[in-house]
mmCIF file of N, CA and C in Angstrom:
data_model
loop_
_atom_site.group_PDB
_atom_site.id
_atom_site.type_symbol
_atom_site.label_atom_id
_atom_site.label_comp_id
_atom_site.label_asym_id
_atom_site.label_seq_id
_atom_site.Cartn_x
_atom_site.Cartn_y
_atom_site.Cartn_z
ATOM 1 N N UNK A 112 -73.345 -26.094 -31.875
ATOM 2 C CA UNK A 112 -72.124 -24.997 -31.304
ATOM 3 C C UNK A 112 -73.712 -24.317 -31.116
ATOM 4 N N UNK A 113 -74.047 -23.932 -29.627
ATOM 5 C CA UNK A 113 -75.087 -22.319 -29.363
ATOM 6 C C UNK A 113 -74.504 -20.951 -29.663
ATOM 7 N N UNK A 114 -75.042 -20.299 -30.188
ATOM 8 C CA UNK A 114 -75.537 -19.335 -30.151
ATOM 9 C C UNK A 114 -76.475 -18.486 -29.386
ATOM 10 N N UNK A 115 -76.777 -16.943 -28.406
ATOM 11 C CA UNK A 115 -77.597 -16.690 -27.767
ATOM 12 C C UNK A 115 -77.947 -15.082 -28.852
ATOM 13 N N UNK A 116 -79.156 -15.135 -28.231
ATOM 14 C CA UNK A 116 -79.291 -13.288 -28.264
ATOM 15 C C UNK A 116 -80.254 -12.880 -27.559
ATOM 16 N N UNK A 117 -79.701 -12.354 -26.863
ATOM 17 C CA UNK A 117 -80.928 -11.195 -26.147
ATOM 18 C C UNK A 117 -81.777 -10.212 -26.951
ATOM 19 N N UNK A 118 -82.645 -9.739 -26.464
ATOM 20 C CA UNK A 118 -83.428 -8.448 -26.806
ATOM 21 C C UNK A 118 -84.547 -8.149 -25.352
ATOM 22 N N UNK A 119 -84.740 -7.184 -25.460
ATOM 23 C CA UNK A 119 -85.661 -6.494 -24.844
ATOM 24 C C UNK A 119 -85.193 -5.525 -23.918
ATOM 25 N N UNK A 120 -84.070 -5.383 -24.127
ATOM 26 C CA UNK A 120 -83.740 -3.972 -23.301
ATOM 27 C C UNK A 120 -84.148 -2.812 -23.545
ATOM 28 N N UNK A 121 -83.875 -2.356 -22.429
ATOM 29 C CA UNK A 121 -84.297 -0.500 -23.051
ATOM 30 C C UNK A 121 -83.972 0.308 -21.649
ATOM 31 N N UNK A 122 -84.781 1.351 -22.470
ATOM 32 C CA UNK A 122 -85.488 1.897 -20.419
ATOM 33 C C UNK A 122 -86.644 1.668 -19.866
ATOM 34 N N UNK A 123 -86.575 1.825 -19.177
ATOM 35 C CA UNK A 123 -88.249 1.910 -18.548
ATOM 36 C C UNK A 123 -87.631 2.949 -16.726
ATOM 37 N N UNK A 124 -89.098 2.594 -15.728
ATOM 38 C CA UNK A 124 -88.814 3.512 -15.163
ATOM 39 C C UNK A 124 -89.234 2.731 -13.541
ATOM 40 N N UNK A 125 -88.328 3.052 -12.382
ATOM 41 C CA UNK A 125 -88.727 2.660 -11.105
ATOM 42 C C UNK A 125 -89.790 2.127 -11.312
ATOM 43 N N UNK A 126 -89.779 1.297 -10.539
ATOM 44 C CA UNK A 126 -91.394 0.431 -10.148
ATOM 45 C C UNK A 126 -92.304 -0.449 -11.266
ATOM 46 N N UNK A 127 -91.148 -0.193 -12.839
ATOM 47 C CA UNK A 127 -92.114 -0.888 -13.417
ATOM 48 C C UNK A 127 -91.675 -2.167 -13.970
ATOM 49 N N UNK A 128 -91.954 -2.821 -15.044
ATOM 50 C CA UNK A 128 -91.174 -4.585 -15.152
ATOM 51 C C UNK A 128 -90.741 -4.033 -16.587
ATOM 52 N N UNK A 129 -89.982 -5.459 -17.167
ATOM 53 C CA UNK A 129 -89.206 -5.596 -17.737
ATOM 54 C C UNK A 129 -89.227 -7.009 -18.161
ATOM 55 N N UNK A 130 -89.684 -7.986 -19.556
ATOM 56 C CA UNK A 130 -89.375 -8.975 -19.868
ATOM 57 C C UNK A 130 -88.035 -8.647 -20.314
ATOM 58 N N UNK A 131 -87.078 -9.772 -20.606
ATOM 59 C CA UNK A 131 -86.272 -10.487 -21.292
ATOM 60 C C UNK A 131 -85.725 -11.516 -22.265
ATOM 61 N N UNK A 132 -85.701 -11.388 -22.943
ATOM 62 C CA UNK A 132 -85.464 -12.703 -24.189
ATOM 63 C C UNK A 132 -84.477 -13.369 -24.851
ATOM 64 N N UNK A 133 -84.485 -14.293 -24.482
ATOM 65 C CA UNK A 133 -83.026 -14.420 -25.240
ATOM 66 C C UNK A 133 -83.337 -16.037 -26.488
ATOM 67 N N UNK A 134 -82.680 -15.685 -27.997
ATOM 68 C CA UNK A 134 -83.434 -16.748 -28.588
ATOM 69 C C UNK A 134 -82.045 -16.941 -28.892
ATOM 70 N N UNK A 135 -82.203 -18.404 -28.773
ATOM 71 C CA UNK A 135 -80.932 -19.420 -29.066
ATOM 72 C C UNK A 135 -81.715 -20.307 -30.449
ATOM 73 N N UNK A 136 -80.141 -20.203 -30.871
ATOM 74 C CA UNK A 136 -80.091 -21.667 -31.780
ATOM 75 C C UNK A 136 -78.724 -22.078 -31.990
ATOM 76 N N UNK A 137 -79.487 -23.231 -32.001
ATOM 77 C CA UNK A 137 -78.825 -25.083 -32.205
ATOM 78 C C UNK A 137 -79.446 -25.720 -30.990
ATOM 79 N N UNK A 138 -78.693 -26.559 -30.867
ATOM 80 C CA UNK A 138 -79.762 -28.041 -29.745
ATOM 81 C C UNK A 138 -79.237 -27.176 -28.462
ATOM 82 N N UNK A 139 -80.355 -26.866 -27.201
ATOM 83 C CA UNK A 139 -79.366 -26.941 -26.268
ATOM 84 C C UNK A 139 -81.014 -27.531 -25.135
ATOM 85 N N UNK A 140 -80.874 -29.001 -26.051
ATOM 86 C CA UNK A 140 -81.655 -29.280 -24.415
ATOM 87 C C UNK A 140 -79.917 -30.013 -23.856
ATOM 88 N N UNK A 141 -80.752 -29.937 -22.719
ATOM 89 C CA UNK A 141 -79.800 -31.147 -21.579
ATOM 90 C C UNK A 141 -78.282 -29.753 -20.933
ATOM 91 N N UNK A 142 -79.442 -28.595 -21.901
ATOM 92 C CA UNK A 142 -78.254 -26.957 -21.385
ATOM 93 C C UNK A 142 -78.661 -26.403 -20.317
ATOM 94 N N UNK A 143 -78.224 -26.341 -19.288
ATOM 95 C CA UNK A 143 -79.074 -25.102 -18.185
ATOM 96 C C UNK A 143 -78.476 -23.724 -19.194
ATOM 97 N N UNK A 144 -80.020 -23.198 -18.573
ATOM 98 C CA UNK A 144 -79.873 -21.474 -19.488
ATOM 99 C C UNK A 144 -79.742 -20.502 -18.387
ATOM 100 N N UNK A 145 -79.127 -19.430 -18.278
ATOM 101 C CA UNK A 145 -79.456 -18.284 -17.370
ATOM 102 C C UNK A 145 -79.499 -17.047 -17.421
ATOM 103 N N UNK A 146 -79.252 -15.781 -16.458
ATOM 104 C CA UNK A 146 -79.312 -14.359 -16.636
ATOM 105 C C UNK A 146 -78.072 -14.858 -16.093
ATOM 106 N N UNK A 147 -77.414 -13.392 -16.679
ATOM 107 C CA UNK A 147 -76.688 -12.590 -16.071
ATOM 108 C C UNK A 147 -77.003 -11.239 -15.491
ATOM 109 N N UNK A 148 -75.835 -10.264 -15.247
ATOM 110 C CA UNK A 148 -75.855 -8.923 -15.881
ATOM 111 C C UNK A 148 -74.586 -8.113 -15.151
ATOM 112 N N UNK A 149 -74.489 -7.702 -15.627
ATOM 113 C CA UNK A 149 -73.082 -6.692 -14.964
ATOM 114 C C UNK A 149 -73.830 -4.957 -14.564
ATOM 115 N N UNK A 150 -73.397 -4.131 -13.650
ATOM 116 C CA UNK A 150 -73.631 -2.606 -13.652
ATOM 117 C C UNK A 150 -72.125 -1.937 -14.341
ATOM 118 N N UNK A 151 -72.673 -1.068 -13.620
ATOM 119 C CA UNK A 151 -71.305 -0.565 -14.192
ATOM 120 C C UNK A 151 -70.543 0.047 -13.629
ATOM 121 N N UNK A 152 -68.826 -0.208 -13.072
ATOM 122 C CA UNK A 152 -68.574 -0.885 -12.608
ATOM 123 C C UNK A 152 -67.989 -1.673 -11.745
ATOM 124 N N UNK A 153 -68.793 -2.466 -11.969
ATOM 125 C CA UNK A 153 -69.167 -3.785 -10.909
ATOM 126 C C UNK A 153 -68.761 -5.227 -12.054
ATOM 127 N N UNK A 154 -68.643 -6.330 -11.489
ATOM 128 C CA UNK A 154 -68.829 -7.530 -12.013
ATOM 129 C C UNK A 154 -69.791 -7.906 -12.380
ATOM 130 N N UNK A 155 -69.452 -9.350 -13.117
ATOM 131 C CA UNK A 155 -70.993 -9.492 -13.385
ATOM 132 C C UNK A 155 -70.883 -10.641 -12.653
ATOM 133 N N UNK A 156 -72.740 -10.771 -12.447
ATOM 134 C CA UNK A 156 -72.913 -11.619 -11.181
ATOM 135 C C UNK A 156 -74.442 -12.185 -12.231
ATOM 136 N N UNK A 157 -74.372 -13.430 -11.401
ATOM 137 C CA UNK A 157 -75.827 -14.753 -12.374
ATOM 138 C C UNK A 157 -76.557 -14.163 -10.965
ATOM 139 N N UNK A 158 -77.904 -14.437 -12.072
ATOM 140 C CA UNK A 158 -79.131 -13.431 -11.755
ATOM 141 C C UNK A 158 -79.712 -14.900 -10.843
ATOM 142 N N UNK A 159 -79.835 -15.784 -12.249
ATOM 143 C CA UNK A 159 -80.999 -17.156 -12.302
ATOM 144 C C UNK A 159 -80.783 -18.002 -12.868
ATOM 145 N N UNK A 160 -81.026 -18.983 -12.354
ATOM 146 C CA UNK A 160 -80.680 -20.381 -14.522
ATOM 147 C C UNK A 160 -82.016 -21.471 -13.755
ATOM 148 N N UNK A 161 -82.201 -21.956 -16.037
ATOM 149 C CA UNK A 161 -83.196 -22.840 -15.447
ATOM 150 C C UNK A 161 -82.729 -24.121 -16.308
ATOM 151 N N UNK A 162 -83.361 -25.371 -15.789
ATOM 152 C CA UNK A 162 -82.751 -26.201 -16.717
ATOM 153 C C UNK A 162 -83.355 -26.772 -18.190
ATOM 154 N N UNK A 163 -83.664 -27.643 -18.850
ATOM 155 C CA UNK A 163 -84.870 -28.293 -19.781
ATOM 156 C C UNK A 163 -86.322 -28.898 -18.811
ATOM 157 N N UNK A 164 -85.707 -29.151 -17.980
ATOM 158 C CA UNK A 164 -87.488 -29.490 -17.439
ATOM 159 C C UNK A 164 -87.886 -28.984 -16.458
ATOM 160 N N UNK A 165 -87.518 -27.796 -16.655
ATOM 161 C CA UNK A 165 -87.871 -26.224 -15.306
ATOM 162 C C UNK A 165 -86.291 -26.647 -13.974
ATOM 163 N N UNK A 166 -87.308 -25.813 -13.018
ATOM 164 C CA UNK A 166 -86.273 -26.071 -11.884
ATOM 165 C C UNK A 166 -85.776 -24.865 -11.953
ATOM 166 N N UNK A 167 -86.476 -23.681 -12.078
ATOM 167 C CA UNK A 167 -85.354 -22.663 -11.172
ATOM 168 C C UNK A 167 -85.309 -22.105 -10.365
ATOM 169 N N UNK A 168 -83.215 -21.660 -10.854
ATOM 170 C CA UNK A 168 -82.424 -21.397 -8.792
ATOM 171 C C UNK A 168 -82.251 -20.280 -9.620
ATOM 172 N N UNK A 169 -82.455 -19.654 -8.441
ATOM 173 C CA UNK A 169 -82.367 -17.734 -7.695
ATOM 174 C C UNK A 169 -81.011 -17.967 -7.180
ATOM 175 N N UNK A 170 -80.380 -15.902 -7.587
ATOM 176 C CA UNK A 170 -79.639 -16.103 -6.213
ATOM 177 C C UNK A 170 -80.473 -15.201 -5.295
ATOM 178 N N UNK A 171 -79.679 -15.702 -3.768
ATOM 179 C CA UNK A 171 -80.245 -14.694 -3.029
ATOM 180 C C UNK A 171 -81.074 -13.000 -3.562
ATOM 181 N N UNK A 172 -80.005 -12.327 -4.039
ATOM 182 C CA UNK A 172 -80.411 -10.344 -3.891
ATOM 183 C C UNK A 172 -81.695 -10.639 -5.438
ATOM 184 N N UNK A 173 -82.084 -12.031 -6.233
ATOM 185 C CA UNK A 173 -83.108 -12.694 -7.302
ATOM 186 C C UNK A 173 -84.024 -12.205 -6.605
ATOM 187 N N UNK A 174 -84.514 -13.624 -5.670
ATOM 188 C CA UNK A 174 -85.579 -13.321 -5.079
ATOM 189 C C UNK A 174 -87.104 -12.984 -4.887
ATOM 190 N N UNK A 175 -88.121 -13.002 -5.292
ATOM 191 C CA UNK A 175 -89.152 -12.061 -5.233
ATOM 192 C C UNK A 175 -89.275 -10.948 -6.399
ATOM 193 N N UNK A 176 -88.496 -10.346 -7.100
ATOM 194 C CA UNK A 176 -88.517 -9.813 -8.207
ATOM 195 C C UNK A 176 -88.262 -9.642 -9.888
ATOM 196 N N UNK A 177 -87.649 -11.320 -9.741
ATOM 197 C CA UNK A 177 -87.366 -11.944 -10.800
ATOM 198 C C UNK A 177 -87.389 -12.624 -11.239
ATOM 199 N N UNK A 178 -88.132 -13.768 -12.006
ATOM 200 C CA UNK A 178 -88.866 -15.149 -12.862
ATOM 201 C C UNK A 178 -88.187 -15.209 -14.211
ATOM 202 N N UNK A 179 -87.584 -16.123 -14.178
ATOM 203 C CA UNK A 179 -86.829 -16.990 -14.962
ATOM 204 C C UNK A 179 -88.210 -18.412 -15.920
ATOM 205 N N UNK A 180 -87.585 -17.934 -16.960
ATOM 206 C CA UNK A 180 -89.140 -19.012 -18.034
ATOM 207 C C UNK A 180 -88.145 -19.270 -19.151
ATOM 208 N N UNK A 181 -88.348 -20.501 -19.475
ATOM 209 C CA UNK A 181 -88.174 -21.167 -20.360
ATOM 210 C C UNK A 181 -89.086 -22.141 -21.506
ATOM 211 N N UNK A 182 -88.947 -21.665 -22.789
ATOM 212 C CA UNK A 182 -89.611 -22.437 -23.699
ATOM 213 C C UNK A 182 -89.211 -22.883 -24.471
ATOM 214 N N UNK A 183 -89.060 -24.428 -23.466
ATOM 215 C CA UNK A 183 -88.462 -25.317 -25.064
ATOM 216 C C UNK A 183 -88.294 -25.814 -26.344
ATOM 217 N N UNK A 184 -89.936 -25.505 -26.946
ATOM 218 C CA UNK A 184 -90.408 -25.958 -28.196
ATOM 219 C C UNK A 184 -89.641 -24.553 -28.922
ATOM 220 N N UNK A 185 -89.561 -23.027 -28.555
ATOM 221 C CA UNK A 185 -89.646 -22.498 -28.845
ATOM 222 C C UNK A 185 -87.917 -21.630 -29.182
ATOM 223 N N UNK A 186 -87.480 -22.221 -27.957
ATOM 224 C CA UNK A 186 -85.994 -22.286 -27.644
ATOM 225 C C UNK A 186 -86.015 -20.370 -26.735
ATOM 226 N N UNK A 187 -86.324 -20.511 -26.312
ATOM 227 C CA UNK A 187 -86.067 -18.837 -25.828
ATOM 228 C C UNK A 187 -85.831 -19.267 -24.797
ATOM 229 N N UNK A 188 -85.466 -18.210 -22.985
ATOM 230 C CA UNK A 188 -85.305 -17.484 -22.637
ATOM 231 C C UNK A 188 -86.018 -16.409 -22.221
ATOM 232 N N UNK A 189 -86.634 -16.705 -21.027
ATOM 233 C CA UNK A 189 -86.987 -15.401 -20.583
ATOM 234 C C UNK A 189 -86.925 -14.713 -18.837
ATOM 235 N N UNK A 190 -86.933 -13.829 -18.998
ATOM 236 C CA UNK A 190 -86.498 -13.272 -17.968
ATOM 237 C C UNK A 190 -87.160 -12.152 -17.564
ATOM 238 N N UNK A 191 -88.370 -11.842 -16.144
ATOM 239 C CA UNK A 191 -89.521 -11.331 -16.559
ATOM 240 C C UNK A 191 -88.798 -10.498 -14.872
ATOM 241 N N UNK A 192 -88.747 -8.897 -15.216
ATOM 242 C CA UNK A 192 -88.119 -8.116 -14.346
ATOM 243 C C UNK A 192 -89.325 -7.219 -13.691
ATOM 244 N N UNK A 193 -90.066 -7.636 -12.110
ATOM 245 C CA UNK A 193 -90.397 -6.400 -11.644
ATOM 246 C C UNK A 193 -90.006 -5.830 -11.050
ATOM 247 N N UNK A 194 -90.869 -4.740 -10.867
ATOM 248 C CA UNK A 194 -90.349 -3.363 -9.307
ATOM 249 C C UNK A 194 -89.241 -3.040 -10.093
ATOM 250 N N UNK A 195 -88.939 -2.431 -10.830
ATOM 251 C CA UNK A 195 -87.420 -2.048 -11.342
ATOM 252 C C UNK A 195 -86.975 -0.924 -10.743
ATOM 253 N N UNK A 196 -86.175 -1.415 -9.913
ATOM 254 C CA UNK A 196 -84.592 -0.851 -9.029
ATOM 255 C C UNK A 196 -84.009 0.405 -9.576
ATOM 256 N N UNK A 197 -83.380 1.179 -9.804
ATOM 257 C CA UNK A 197 -82.417 2.177 -9.938
ATOM 258 C C UNK A 197 -80.765 1.268 -10.396
ATOM 259 N N UNK A 198 -81.091 0.318 -9.240
ATOM 260 C CA UNK A 198 -80.139 -0.519 -9.013
ATOM 261 C C UNK A 198 -79.637 -1.766 -10.502
ATOM 262 N N UNK A 199 -81.072 -1.206 -11.111
ATOM 263 C CA UNK A 199 -81.261 -2.574 -11.622
ATOM 264 C C UNK A 199 -80.033 -1.862 -13.152
ATOM 265 N N UNK A 200 -80.219 -0.936 -13.804
ATOM 266 C CA UNK A 200 -78.998 -0.698 -14.853
ATOM 267 C C UNK A 200 -78.361 -1.766 -14.810
ATOM 268 N N UNK A 201 -78.077 -2.357 -16.072
ATOM 269 C CA UNK A 201 -77.324 -2.861 -15.999
ATOM 270 C C UNK A 201 -77.569 -3.705 -17.553
ATOM 271 N N UNK A 202 -75.949 -4.700 -18.061
ATOM 272 C CA UNK A 202 -75.779 -5.102 -19.055
ATOM 273 C C UNK A 202 -76.441 -6.759 -18.877
ATOM 274 N N UNK A 203 -77.638 -7.085 -19.407
ATOM 275 C CA UNK A 203 -78.055 -8.117 -18.380
ATOM 276 C C UNK A 203 -77.734 -9.034 -20.067
ATOM 277 N N UNK A 204 -77.376 -10.561 -19.303
ATOM 278 C CA UNK A 204 -76.120 -11.368 -20.490
ATOM 279 C C UNK A 204 -76.999 -13.041 -20.209
ATOM 280 N N UNK A 205 -77.544 -13.675 -21.516
ATOM 281 C CA UNK A 205 -78.503 -15.167 -20.807
ATOM 282 C C UNK A 205 -76.715 -15.374 -21.753
ATOM 283 N N UNK A 206 -76.729 -16.915 -20.824
ATOM 284 C CA UNK A 206 -76.433 -17.965 -21.413
ATOM 285 C C UNK A 206 -76.215 -19.481 -20.520
ATOM 286 N N UNK A 207 -75.548 -20.211 -21.660
ATOM 287 C CA UNK A 207 -76.676 -21.455 -20.900
ATOM 288 C C UNK A 207 -74.361 -22.862 -20.746
ATOM 289 N N UNK A 208 -75.035 -23.352 -20.507
ATOM 290 C CA UNK A 208 -74.016 -24.343 -19.915
ATOM 291 C C UNK A 208 -74.657 -25.924 -19.100
ATOM 292 N N UNK A 209 -73.842 -26.876 -19.823
ATOM 293 C CA UNK A 209 -74.497 -27.830 -19.478
ATOM 294 C C UNK A 209 -74.755 -28.160 -18.649
ATOM 295 N N UNK A 210 -72.948 -27.989 -17.224
ATOM 296 C CA UNK A 210 -73.328 -28.070 -15.736
ATOM 297 C C UNK A 210 -73.765 -26.481 -15.249
ATOM 298 N N UNK A 211 -73.858 -26.719 -14.143
ATOM 299 C CA UNK A 211 -75.151 -25.740 -12.940
ATOM 300 C C UNK A 211 -74.131 -24.793 -12.567
ATOM 301 N N UNK A 212 -72.900 -25.761 -12.256
ATOM 302 C CA UNK A 212 -71.597 -25.624 -11.111
ATOM 303 C C UNK A 212 -71.051 -24.106 -12.280
ATOM 304 N N UNK A 213 -70.331 -24.568 -13.212
ATOM 305 C CA UNK A 213 -69.590 -23.603 -13.649
ATOM 306 C C UNK A 213 -70.537 -22.563 -14.339
ATOM 307 N N UNK A 214 -71.230 -22.685 -14.701
ATOM 308 C CA UNK A 214 -72.609 -21.341 -14.845
ATOM 309 C C UNK A 214 -72.605 -20.395 -13.716
ATOM 310 N N UNK A 215 -72.732 -20.870 -12.689
ATOM 311 C CA UNK A 215 -73.183 -20.042 -11.322
ATOM 312 C C UNK A 215 -71.412 -19.470 -11.408
ATOM 313 N N UNK A 216 -70.729 -20.119 -11.983
ATOM 314 C CA UNK A 216 -69.608 -19.724 -11.393
ATOM 315 C C UNK A 216 -68.956 -18.797 -12.785
ATOM 316 N N UNK A 217 -69.869 -18.346 -13.327
ATOM 317 C CA UNK A 217 -69.479 -16.987 -14.540
ATOM 318 C C UNK A 217 -68.309 -17.486 -15.796
ATOM 319 N N UNK A 218 -68.489 -19.139 -15.530
ATOM 320 C CA UNK A 218 -67.840 -19.694 -17.212
ATOM 321 C C UNK A 218 -68.608 -20.525 -17.558
ATOM 322 N N UNK A 219 -69.931 -20.082 -18.325
ATOM 323 C CA UNK A 219 -70.311 -21.051 -19.136
ATOM 324 C C UNK A 219 -69.692 -21.236 -20.333
ATOM 325 N N UNK A 220 -70.261 -22.260 -21.285
ATOM 326 C CA UNK A 220 -70.152 -22.320 -22.275
ATOM 327 C C UNK A 220 -70.076 -21.206 -23.026
ATOM 328 N N UNK A 221 -71.006 -20.725 -22.964
ATOM 329 C CA UNK A 221 -72.124 -19.638 -24.478
ATOM 330 C C UNK A 221 -72.536 -19.005 -23.262
ATOM 331 N N UNK A 222 -72.532 -17.617 -24.059
ATOM 332 C CA UNK A 222 -72.848 -16.161 -23.703
ATOM 333 C C UNK A 222 -73.862 -15.516 -24.792
ATOM 334 N N UNK A 223 -74.013 -14.683 -24.190
ATOM 335 C CA UNK A 223 -74.664 -13.846 -25.337
ATOM 336 C C UNK A 223 -74.208 -12.225 -25.938
ATOM 337 N N UNK A 224 -74.378 -11.795 -25.800
ATOM 338 C CA UNK A 224 -73.920 -10.754 -26.811
ATOM 339 C C UNK A 224 -74.341 -9.846 -25.743
ATOM 340 N N UNK A 225 -75.334 -9.662 -25.084
ATOM 341 C CA UNK A 225 -76.099 -8.494 -24.002
ATOM 342 C C UNK A 225 -77.408 -7.811 -24.158
ATOM 343 N N UNK A 226 -77.158 -7.004 -23.881
ATOM 344 C CA UNK A 226 -78.817 -6.129 -24.091
ATOM 345 C C UNK A 226 -78.480 -5.447 -22.290
ATOM 346 N N UNK A 227 -78.781 -3.464 -22.887
ATOM 347 C CA UNK A 227 -78.542 -3.259 -22.038
ATOM 348 C C UNK A 227 -79.741 -2.494 -21.517
ATOM 349 N N UNK A 228 -79.668 -2.889 -19.635
ATOM 350 C CA UNK A 228 -80.918 -1.975 -18.923
ATOM 351 C C UNK A 228 -80.910 -0.699 -18.812
ATOM 352 N N UNK A 229 -81.911 0.036 -18.408
ATOM 353 C CA UNK A 229 -81.579 1.757 -17.889
ATOM 354 C C UNK A 229 -83.010 2.061 -17.963
ATOM 355 N N UNK A 230 -82.324 1.784 -15.814
ATOM 356 C CA UNK A 230 -84.184 2.457 -14.911
ATOM 357 C C UNK A 230 -83.654 3.996 -14.250
ATOM 358 N N UNK A 231 -84.843 4.669 -15.095
ATOM 359 C CA UNK A 231 -84.244 5.866 -14.413
ATOM 360 C C UNK A 231 -85.478 6.561 -14.593
ATOM 361 N N UNK A 232 -85.376 7.498 -13.755
ATOM 362 C CA UNK A 232 -86.914 8.389 -13.400
ATOM 363 C C UNK A 232 -86.609 9.322 -14.162
#
């Protein structure tokens, strides 16, 4: 069983940067791990995922400002968000699944509880 715990959320200003972390417990080898977000009144959307050996994949809307990284030794997944925008306000979730397909289609086996990010001036 894998448990995921997000951290690093909070308040930020437009134009700033934020790094979210997801600490995993359990064996995540062989799992793709990714980030989702859900803004108020909107559906949850996938941002990016990454495999054990790297190879990040980004949603088209996430390319350029989002960077996903993974530290397998520490079992930590990170998401750096640069040039924050008001529309980045959302709850950010960490997720993991052996299948990239299931992850990108919003059906990963493992979910974190989420961390809130609020961007405001």
